[in-house]
Short mmCIF file of C-alpha atoms in Angstrom, two decimals:
data_model
loop_
_atom_site.label_atom_id
_atom_site.label_comp_id
_atom_site.label_asym_id
_atom_site.label_seq_id
_atom_site.Cartn_x
_atom_site.Cartn_y
_atom_site.Cartn_z
CA UNK A 1 -19.63 -18.65 -41.53
CA UNK A 2 -20.14 -15.40 -39.55
CA UNK A 3 -16.98 -13.43 -38.75
CA UNK A 4 -17.18 -11.73 -35.36
CA UNK A 5 -15.37 -8.53 -34.40
CA UNK A 6 -14.41 -7.03 -31.00
CA UNK A 7 -14.53 -3.25 -31.47
CA UNK A 8 -13.49 -1.13 -28.48
CA UNK A 9 -11.85 -4.11 -26.77
CA UNK A 10 -8.69 -2.17 -25.94
CA UNK A 11 -10.26 1.27 -25.29
CA UNK A 12 -9.68 1.22 -21.52
CA UNK A 13 -6.13 -0.08 -21.88
CA UNK A 14 -5.14 2.58 -24.44
CA UNK A 15 -6.87 5.30 -22.38
CA UNK A 16 -4.83 4.26 -19.34
CA UNK A 17 -1.66 4.37 -21.46
CA UNK A 18 -2.66 7.90 -22.49
CA UNK A 19 -2.77 8.86 -18.80
CA UNK A 20 0.56 7.08 -18.25
CA UNK A 21 2.23 9.06 -21.06
CA UNK A 22 0.67 12.37 -19.97
CA UNK A 23 1.92 11.97 -16.41
CA UNK A 24 5.33 10.62 -17.45
CA UNK A 25 5.87 13.58 -19.81
CA UNK A 26 4.66 16.29 -17.41
CA UNK A 27 6.59 14.89 -14.42
CA UNK A 28 9.83 13.96 -16.26
CA UNK A 29 9.56 10.37 -15.03
CA UNK A 30 11.93 8.84 -17.60
CA UNK A 31 14.68 11.46 -17.25
CA UNK A 32 14.31 11.48 -13.45
CA UNK A 33 14.52 7.70 -13.23
CA UNK A 34 17.63 7.71 -15.40
CA UNK A 35 19.29 10.24 -13.08
CA UNK A 36 18.50 8.19 -9.98
CA UNK A 37 19.87 4.98 -11.52
CA UNK A 38 22.98 6.70 -12.87
CA UNK A 39 23.72 8.54 -9.63
CA UNK A 40 23.44 11.90 -11.42
CA UNK A 41 20.60 13.34 -9.35
CA UNK A 42 22.69 16.24 -8.14
CA UNK A 43 24.58 18.04 -10.89
CA UNK A 44 24.77 21.74 -11.71
CA UNK A 45 21.10 22.02 -10.75
CA UNK A 46 18.96 20.30 -8.14
CA UNK A 47 16.40 17.84 -9.52
CA UNK A 48 13.70 20.03 -7.99
CA UNK A 49 14.84 22.89 -10.26
CA UNK A 50 15.60 20.78 -13.33
CA UNK A 51 12.28 18.94 -13.40
CA UNK A 52 9.85 21.74 -12.60
CA UNK A 53 6.41 20.82 -13.92
CA UNK A 54 2.94 22.18 -14.27
CA UNK A 55 0.05 20.42 -12.61
CA UNK A 56 -2.50 18.78 -14.91
CA UNK A 57 -5.54 19.48 -12.67
CA UNK A 58 -7.15 22.70 -13.86
CA UNK A 59 -5.59 22.51 -17.34
CA UNK A 60 -7.37 21.61 -20.58
CA UNK A 61 -6.99 18.36 -22.49
CA UNK A 62 -8.09 18.31 -26.14
CA UNK A 63 -9.05 14.94 -27.62
CA UNK A 64 -8.78 14.60 -31.38
CA UNK A 65 -11.25 11.80 -32.05
CA UNK A 66 -14.12 10.76 -29.81
CA UNK A 67 -14.52 7.07 -30.54
CA UNK A 68 -14.24 4.29 -27.95
CA UNK A 69 -10.69 5.24 -26.89
CA UNK A 70 -11.38 8.99 -26.85
CA UNK A 71 -14.39 8.44 -24.62
CA UNK A 72 -12.43 6.15 -22.30
CA UNK A 73 -9.72 8.83 -22.06
CA UNK A 74 -12.31 11.57 -21.52
CA UNK A 75 -13.64 10.43 -18.14
CA UNK A 76 -10.19 9.54 -16.86
CA UNK A 77 -8.71 12.96 -17.70
CA UNK A 78 -11.78 14.68 -16.23
CA UNK A 79 -11.27 12.46 -13.16
CA UNK A 80 -7.80 13.98 -12.76
CA UNK A 81 -9.36 17.45 -12.60
CA UNK A 82 -8.77 18.44 -16.23
CA UNK A 83 -11.23 20.27 -18.44
CA UNK A 84 -11.71 17.98 -21.44
CA UNK A 85 -12.66 19.23 -24.90
CA UNK A 86 -12.93 17.22 -28.11
CA UNK A 87 -12.90 17.59 -31.89
CA UNK A 88 -14.52 14.92 -34.05
CA UNK A 89 -16.56 15.69 -37.17
CA UNK A 90 -18.54 12.46 -36.67
CA UNK A 91 -19.44 12.89 -32.97
CA UNK A 92 -22.43 15.08 -32.22
CA UNK A 93 -21.12 15.77 -28.71
CA UNK A 94 -17.69 16.99 -29.84
CA UNK A 95 -17.23 20.48 -28.37
CA UNK A 96 -14.69 22.11 -30.71
CA UNK A 97 -13.42 22.32 -34.26
CA UNK A 98 -9.84 21.09 -34.66
CA UNK A 99 -8.60 24.69 -35.05
CA UNK A 100 -10.35 25.82 -31.87
CA UNK A 101 -9.13 22.77 -29.99
CA UNK A 102 -5.49 23.33 -31.00
CA UNK A 103 -5.71 26.98 -29.87
CA UNK A 104 -7.28 26.04 -26.51
CA UNK A 105 -5.77 22.80 -25.23
CA UNK A 106 -2.73 22.50 -22.96
CA UNK A 107 -2.54 18.83 -23.96
CA UNK A 108 -3.53 17.54 -27.41
CA UNK A 109 -4.16 13.79 -27.50
CA UNK A 110 -4.78 11.82 -30.69
CA UNK A 111 -7.56 9.21 -30.74
CA UNK A 112 -8.52 9.06 -34.42
CA UNK A 113 -8.38 6.15 -36.82
CA UNK A 114 -6.03 6.54 -39.80
CA UNK A 115 -8.06 7.36 -42.90
CA UNK A 116 -7.29 9.45 -46.01
CA UNK A 117 -8.91 12.34 -44.07
CA UNK A 118 -6.80 11.97 -40.89
CA UNK A 119 -3.48 10.76 -42.31
CA UNK A 120 -0.78 13.36 -41.54
CA UNK A 121 -3.47 15.64 -40.11
CA UNK A 122 -0.96 17.05 -37.59
CA UNK A 123 1.68 18.90 -39.61
CA UNK A 124 3.79 22.01 -39.06
CA UNK A 125 0.75 24.33 -39.30
CA UNK A 126 -1.14 22.34 -36.70
CA UNK A 127 1.79 22.09 -34.28
CA UNK A 128 2.35 25.84 -34.70
CA UNK A 129 -1.34 26.40 -33.88
CA UNK A 130 -0.93 24.63 -30.53
CA UNK A 131 -0.32 26.79 -27.45
CA UNK A 132 3.31 27.50 -26.57
CA UNK A 133 4.36 25.00 -23.91
CA UNK A 134 1.62 22.52 -24.82
CA UNK A 135 2.10 18.76 -24.80
CA UNK A 136 1.33 16.37 -27.68
CA UNK A 137 0.27 12.77 -27.07
CA UNK A 138 -0.27 10.05 -29.66
CA UNK A 139 -1.36 6.62 -28.43
CA UNK A 140 -3.05 5.93 -31.77
CA UNK A 141 -0.90 5.75 -34.91
CA UNK A 142 2.19 7.65 -36.10
CA UNK A 143 0.55 8.13 -39.51
CA UNK A 144 -1.66 10.80 -37.92
CA UNK A 145 1.30 13.18 -37.73
CA UNK A 146 4.27 14.45 -39.69
CA UNK A 147 7.10 13.26 -37.44
CA UNK A 148 9.63 15.78 -38.83
CA UNK A 149 7.22 18.63 -38.08
CA UNK A 150 6.75 17.31 -34.54
CA UNK A 151 10.51 17.09 -34.01
CA UNK A 152 10.87 20.69 -35.24
CA UNK A 153 8.13 21.91 -32.87
CA UNK A 154 9.88 20.18 -29.97
CA UNK A 155 13.35 21.40 -30.95
CA UNK A 156 12.20 25.00 -31.24
CA UNK A 157 10.75 24.80 -27.74
CA UNK A 158 7.26 25.66 -29.00
CA UNK A 159 5.96 22.36 -27.59
CA UNK A 160 7.03 21.41 -24.05
CA UNK A 161 6.98 17.68 -24.64
CA UNK A 162 5.43 14.67 -26.30
CA UNK A 163 4.40 11.12 -25.50
CA UNK A 164 4.39 8.65 -28.39
CA UNK A 165 3.28 5.03 -28.47
CA UNK A 166 3.73 4.23 -32.14
CA UNK A 167 6.33 4.89 -34.83
CA UNK A 168 6.37 4.63 -38.61
CA UNK A 169 7.53 1.11 -39.46
CA UNK A 170 6.90 0.08 -35.80
CA UNK A 171 10.46 0.97 -34.74
CA UNK A 172 12.46 4.16 -34.32
CA UNK A 173 15.99 4.30 -35.81
CA UNK A 174 18.46 4.68 -32.92
CA UNK A 175 19.86 7.86 -34.52
CA UNK A 176 16.41 9.47 -34.76
CA UNK A 177 16.36 12.92 -33.10
CA UNK A 178 13.50 11.84 -30.78
CA UNK A 179 15.79 9.31 -29.08
CA UNK A 180 18.02 12.15 -27.81
CA UNK A 181 15.21 14.22 -26.28
CA UNK A 182 14.60 14.41 -22.52
CA UNK A 183 11.12 15.89 -22.84
CA UNK A 184 9.61 12.99 -24.77
CA UNK A 185 8.44 9.59 -23.59
CA UNK A 186 8.50 6.77 -26.14
CA UNK A 187 6.74 3.46 -25.56
CA UNK A 188 6.85 0.41 -27.87
CA UNK A 189 3.20 0.11 -28.94
CA UNK A 190 2.04 -1.56 -25.74
CA UNK A 191 -1.07 0.56 -25.13
CA UNK A 192 -3.39 -2.38 -25.64
CA UNK A 193 -1.22 -4.85 -23.73
CA UNK A 194 -3.35 -5.64 -20.69
CA UNK A 195 -4.68 -8.91 -19.35
CA UNK A 196 -8.04 -7.14 -19.08
CA UNK A 197 -8.17 -6.65 -22.86
CA UNK A 198 -7.74 -10.38 -23.39
CA UNK A 199 -10.65 -11.29 -21.09
CA UNK A 200 -12.80 -8.49 -22.50
CA UNK A 201 -12.15 -9.61 -26.06
CA UNK A 202 -13.11 -13.19 -25.18
CA UNK A 203 -16.27 -12.01 -23.41
CA UNK A 204 -17.38 -9.94 -26.43
CA UNK A 205 -16.91 -12.90 -28.80
CA UNK A 206 -18.58 -15.38 -26.46
CA UNK A 207 -21.64 -13.13 -26.03
CA UNK A 208 -22.04 -12.97 -29.81
CA UNK A 209 -21.58 -16.73 -30.25
CA UNK A 210 -24.28 -17.28 -27.60
CA UNK A 211 -26.55 -14.84 -29.44
CA UNK A 212 -26.09 -16.73 -32.72
CA UNK A 213 -26.59 -20.17 -31.11
CA UNK A 214 -29.81 -19.02 -29.47
CA UNK A 215 -31.13 -17.69 -32.79
CA UNK A 216 -30.49 -14.02 -32.05
CA UNK A 217 -28.34 -11.44 -33.82
CA UNK A 218 -24.69 -10.88 -32.85
CA UNK A 219 -23.73 -7.29 -31.97
CA UNK A 220 -20.44 -7.26 -33.88
CA UNK A 221 -20.49 -9.26 -37.09
CA UNK A 222 -18.34 -8.34 -40.11
CA UNK A 223 -20.57 -10.24 -42.59
CA UNK A 224 -24.15 -10.11 -41.21
CA UNK A 225 -25.52 -11.18 -44.65
CA UNK A 226 -24.48 -14.82 -43.99
CA UNK A 227 -26.87 -14.87 -41.03
CA UNK A 228 -29.94 -13.91 -43.09
CA UNK B 1 7.17 38.29 14.83
CA UNK B 2 4.60 35.71 13.66
CA UNK B 3 5.98 32.77 11.67
CA UNK B 4 3.59 31.63 8.95
CA UNK B 5 3.34 28.08 7.59
CA UNK B 6 1.96 26.70 4.32
CA UNK B 7 0.60 23.23 5.12
CA UNK B 8 -0.79 21.22 2.22
CA UNK B 9 0.87 23.50 -0.35
CA UNK B 10 2.25 20.58 -2.33
CA UNK B 11 -0.60 18.08 -1.82
CA UNK B 12 -1.88 18.27 -5.41
CA UNK B 13 1.61 18.08 -6.88
CA UNK B 14 2.58 15.01 -4.84
CA UNK B 15 -0.78 13.36 -5.56
CA UNK B 16 -0.18 13.84 -9.30
CA UNK B 17 3.29 12.32 -8.90
CA UNK B 18 1.63 9.36 -7.19
CA UNK B 19 -0.55 8.89 -10.28
CA UNK B 20 2.54 9.30 -12.49
CA UNK B 21 4.42 6.57 -10.61
CA UNK B 22 1.41 4.24 -10.50
CA UNK B 23 0.90 4.48 -14.25
CA UNK B 24 4.63 4.32 -15.07
CA UNK B 25 5.02 1.16 -12.96
CA UNK B 26 1.90 -0.63 -14.22
CA UNK B 27 2.58 0.21 -17.89
CA UNK B 28 6.40 -0.35 -17.89
CA UNK B 29 6.97 3.17 -19.19
CA UNK B 30 10.65 3.44 -18.20
CA UNK B 31 11.67 0.02 -19.53
CA UNK B 32 9.59 0.52 -22.69
CA UNK B 33 11.10 3.95 -23.36
CA UNK B 34 14.59 2.53 -22.91
CA UNK B 35 13.86 -0.22 -25.46
CA UNK B 36 12.55 2.28 -28.03
CA UNK B 37 15.59 4.56 -27.64
CA UNK B 38 18.06 1.66 -27.73
CA UNK B 39 16.42 0.01 -30.75
CA UNK B 40 15.77 -3.15 -28.69
CA UNK B 41 11.98 -3.18 -29.07
CA UNK B 42 11.98 -6.52 -30.80
CA UNK B 43 14.08 -9.18 -29.10
CA UNK B 44 13.20 -12.73 -28.10
CA UNK B 45 9.73 -11.49 -27.20
CA UNK B 46 7.45 -8.84 -28.66
CA UNK B 47 7.01 -5.74 -26.49
CA UNK B 48 3.30 -6.58 -26.37
CA UNK B 49 4.17 -9.86 -24.62
CA UNK B 50 7.04 -8.51 -22.48
CA UNK B 51 5.11 -5.58 -21.05
CA UNK B 52 1.72 -7.15 -20.34
CA UNK B 53 -0.04 -5.11 -17.67
CA UNK B 54 -3.18 -5.08 -15.60
CA UNK B 55 -5.59 -2.20 -15.88
CA UNK B 56 -5.92 0.06 -12.82
CA UNK B 57 -9.65 0.80 -13.31
CA UNK B 58 -11.61 -1.68 -11.20
CA UNK B 59 -8.66 -2.43 -8.89
CA UNK B 60 -8.23 -1.25 -5.29
CA UNK B 61 -5.79 1.40 -4.11
CA UNK B 62 -4.96 1.52 -0.40
CA UNK B 63 -3.76 4.83 1.00
CA UNK B 64 -1.64 4.67 4.16
CA UNK B 65 -2.23 8.12 5.62
CA UNK B 66 -5.17 10.38 4.89
CA UNK B 67 -3.75 13.86 5.34
CA UNK B 68 -3.68 16.56 2.66
CA UNK B 69 -1.71 14.43 0.17
CA UNK B 70 -3.70 11.26 0.84
CA UNK B 71 -6.94 13.12 0.22
CA UNK B 72 -5.59 14.72 -2.97
CA UNK B 73 -4.56 11.24 -4.16
CA UNK B 74 -7.92 9.76 -3.14
CA UNK B 75 -10.12 11.64 -5.61
CA UNK B 76 -7.63 11.28 -8.43
CA UNK B 77 -7.36 7.49 -8.06
CA UNK B 78 -11.15 7.23 -7.75
CA UNK B 79 -11.32 9.38 -10.90
CA UNK B 80 -9.33 6.70 -12.71
CA UNK B 81 -11.96 4.13 -11.79
CA UNK B 82 -10.17 2.62 -8.78
CA UNK B 83 -11.81 1.65 -5.50
CA UNK B 84 -9.93 3.65 -2.86
CA UNK B 85 -9.54 2.53 0.75
CA UNK B 86 -7.48 4.16 3.49
CA UNK B 87 -5.85 3.45 6.83
CA UNK B 88 -5.10 6.31 9.22
CA UNK B 89 -5.58 6.07 13.00
CA UNK B 90 -6.15 9.85 13.15
CA UNK B 91 -8.75 10.16 10.36
CA UNK B 92 -12.31 9.34 11.32
CA UNK B 93 -13.18 8.55 7.69
CA UNK B 94 -10.39 6.01 7.23
CA UNK B 95 -12.02 2.77 6.06
CA UNK B 96 -9.53 0.09 7.07
CA UNK B 97 -6.93 -0.94 9.63
CA UNK B 98 -3.43 -1.22 8.19
CA UNK B 99 -3.64 -5.04 8.33
CA UNK B 100 -6.94 -5.11 6.45
CA UNK B 101 -5.67 -2.57 3.92
CA UNK B 102 -2.51 -4.58 3.17
CA UNK B 103 -4.62 -7.73 2.65
CA UNK B 104 -7.07 -5.95 0.33
CA UNK B 105 -5.24 -3.41 -1.83
CA UNK B 106 -3.76 -4.08 -5.28
CA UNK B 107 -1.74 -0.88 -4.87
CA UNK B 108 -0.44 0.35 -1.50
CA UNK B 109 0.53 4.03 -1.49
CA UNK B 110 2.29 5.77 1.42
CA UNK B 111 1.07 9.22 2.50
CA UNK B 112 2.08 9.36 6.16
CA UNK B 113 4.44 11.75 7.90
CA UNK B 114 7.56 10.20 9.46
CA UNK B 115 7.06 9.91 13.22
CA UNK B 116 8.34 7.38 15.80
CA UNK B 117 5.04 5.56 15.15
CA UNK B 118 5.38 5.40 11.34
CA UNK B 119 9.14 5.11 10.88
CA UNK B 120 9.94 1.75 9.23
CA UNK B 121 6.28 0.83 9.45
CA UNK B 122 6.56 -1.18 6.21
CA UNK B 123 8.92 -4.07 6.93
CA UNK B 124 9.17 -7.68 5.78
CA UNK B 125 5.97 -8.68 7.64
CA UNK B 126 3.99 -5.88 6.03
CA UNK B 127 5.31 -6.53 2.52
CA UNK B 128 4.52 -10.24 3.01
CA UNK B 129 0.96 -9.26 4.06
CA UNK B 130 0.41 -7.46 0.73
CA UNK B 131 -1.37 -9.37 -2.04
CA UNK B 132 0.85 -11.34 -4.44
CA UNK B 133 1.38 -9.15 -7.51
CA UNK B 134 0.57 -5.93 -5.69
CA UNK B 135 2.40 -2.66 -6.29
CA UNK B 136 4.01 -0.45 -3.64
CA UNK B 137 4.26 3.33 -4.04
CA UNK B 138 6.06 5.77 -1.77
CA UNK B 139 5.94 9.45 -2.70
CA UNK B 140 6.41 10.43 0.96
CA UNK B 141 9.66 9.46 2.71
CA UNK B 142 11.96 6.42 2.48
CA UNK B 143 12.06 6.27 6.30
CA UNK B 144 8.54 4.82 6.21
CA UNK B 145 9.89 1.51 4.89
CA UNK B 146 12.70 -0.99 5.35
CA UNK B 147 14.37 -0.74 1.93
CA UNK B 148 16.08 -4.15 2.22
CA UNK B 149 12.72 -5.80 2.97
CA UNK B 150 11.20 -4.04 -0.05
CA UNK B 151 14.03 -5.24 -2.29
CA UNK B 152 13.53 -8.79 -1.02
CA UNK B 153 9.76 -8.64 -1.70
CA UNK B 154 10.47 -7.43 -5.26
CA UNK B 155 13.24 -9.96 -5.88
CA UNK B 156 11.07 -12.87 -4.72
CA UNK B 157 8.34 -11.78 -7.15
CA UNK B 158 5.82 -11.36 -4.32
CA UNK B 159 5.40 -7.70 -5.29
CA UNK B 160 4.97 -6.89 -8.99
CA UNK B 161 6.61 -3.49 -8.83
CA UNK B 162 7.29 -0.30 -6.94
CA UNK B 163 7.44 3.44 -7.51
CA UNK B 164 9.72 5.42 -5.22
CA UNK B 165 10.25 9.16 -4.99
CA UNK B 166 12.65 9.36 -2.05
CA UNK B 167 15.72 7.50 -0.84
CA UNK B 168 17.61 7.35 2.44
CA UNK B 169 20.28 10.06 2.28
CA UNK B 170 18.44 11.60 -0.73
CA UNK B 171 20.45 9.54 -3.25
CA UNK B 172 20.63 5.89 -4.23
CA UNK B 173 24.10 4.27 -4.54
CA UNK B 174 24.59 3.26 -8.20
CA UNK B 175 25.23 -0.35 -7.12
CA UNK B 176 21.98 -0.53 -5.15
CA UNK B 177 19.85 -3.52 -6.24
CA UNK B 178 16.89 -1.22 -7.05
CA UNK B 179 18.91 0.40 -9.86
CA UNK B 180 19.01 -2.93 -11.73
CA UNK B 181 15.26 -3.62 -11.57
CA UNK B 182 12.95 -3.19 -14.56
CA UNK B 183 9.75 -3.26 -12.53
CA UNK B 184 10.53 -0.21 -10.40
CA UNK B 185 10.35 3.48 -11.23
CA UNK B 186 12.65 5.80 -9.30
CA UNK B 187 12.24 9.58 -9.31
CA UNK B 188 14.57 12.10 -7.63
CA UNK B 189 12.28 13.65 -4.99
CA UNK B 190 10.50 15.95 -7.44
CA UNK B 191 6.92 15.25 -6.33
CA UNK B 192 6.42 18.81 -5.09
CA UNK B 193 8.21 20.44 -8.03
CA UNK B 194 5.39 22.25 -9.79
CA UNK B 195 4.96 25.91 -10.66
CA UNK B 196 1.48 25.59 -9.15
CA UNK B 197 2.94 24.80 -5.71
CA UNK B 198 4.96 28.01 -5.85
CA UNK B 199 1.91 30.18 -6.58
CA UNK B 200 -0.21 28.31 -4.06
CA UNK B 201 2.42 28.71 -1.35
CA UNK B 202 2.62 32.45 -2.03
CA UNK B 203 -1.18 32.76 -1.99
CA UNK B 204 -1.46 30.97 1.39
CA UNK B 205 1.18 33.27 2.95
CA UNK B 206 -0.31 36.44 1.43
CA UNK B 207 -3.79 35.56 2.71
CA UNK B 208 -2.41 35.20 6.23
CA UNK B 209 -0.39 38.44 6.01
CA UNK B 210 -3.56 40.23 4.90
CA UNK B 211 -5.45 38.68 7.82
CA UNK B 212 -2.83 39.91 10.30
CA UNK B 213 -2.65 43.41 8.78
CA UNK B 214 -6.42 43.75 8.95
CA UNK B 215 -6.43 42.72 12.63
CA UNK B 216 -7.68 39.16 12.05
CA UNK B 217 -6.12 35.80 12.85
CA UNK B 218 -3.90 33.99 10.34
CA UNK B 219 -4.92 30.43 9.49
CA UNK B 220 -1.42 28.93 9.62
CA UNK B 221 0.81 30.48 12.27
CA UNK B 222 3.58 28.47 13.99
CA UNK B 223 3.70 30.80 17.03
CA UNK B 224 0.17 32.20 17.52
CA UNK B 225 1.08 33.37 21.06
CA UNK B 226 2.99 36.38 19.65
CA UNK B 227 -0.27 37.65 18.17
CA UNK B 228 -2.13 37.72 21.50
#
């Protein structure tokens, strides 16, 4: 029995979540929304002063990993007027080494799979190598970074903010320091949660079933030897 | 004494806030962030089921008003893979009438100035004319819509969500029905709050001062007759 796979099915959805987190972090959407709902818009400072941002157009986004999600993020970020660079030892069109990317990017966005090589790849040295005031995004997996090192880089003010979609153990303890930070946006692993992913996944499987039934080869089969 | 103006200074900033609100509304960023911080990610439903979204790429955005902000929003939304249409009786390249736009767009985004002609232009008839499940964005001024009619269209489920940057009287009462809704994102009139706007504004004024000092005509003068 052939086992079919659906690689890249959620690339567009996760890339759009990457844009959502980037814009929510830079424009203080979560903290601003909380102030409006709580009636605390006007305090010691005006919201216009409190939530001063920098524009993303004209700045540089650095993608760590240039697989299906990285590529889907690439054209969207370029479409917002950003310069997009990428580090990926397995992509011939990656533009930068990781070190050069960290030193150059205003936004570092993680799009790598977790492997022994990438696990904890972002630690205190790597966060320190990022530009002061840079933003860190991770819509992939928390295992790619050392969370304590990230918290320290945010607490020291070296990083301006972060957007995170995934947490070790799939949930963040309510007393975790990240939950008290105004310059982070935390979403509950919903990057792939679109209706479009469901139809796309079905279409990929159906195309391969049709290929098999008509005597052809499926594009995405986990055990192609059974078809020989 | 010539009085200089800086039209369009905040167009890019407000257009980026439009993208921020669109993505925050479609991807449930505020509600998701609240669940992560409160430790309520996993309840009766999984977040993946609770926050199911539709992708913006491939959908249609309708811009009401095609001035400096509308145009700055236009290329960004197209850059995210959206089809962008526009209604504006004063722009020769507007593609649609307001009626046709409301019937066609998956996202309706307001970019008009408040005039006797546009004040309250979005009322219950206009919200009813929008597609079921559509999203309404207003990063311009609350006076463009009837807030009660918007609340009714959200409460009935006809509209899927809304992103609002401005409120009548500049603040929302804490008992306002919008403050209890999970499918709206409310920001405190910070669309123009970027450092880039400040430099751009200064550059526009300086260019016109230089023009005047060198005997030329400024581009943006409120009282050009004093220069005759």
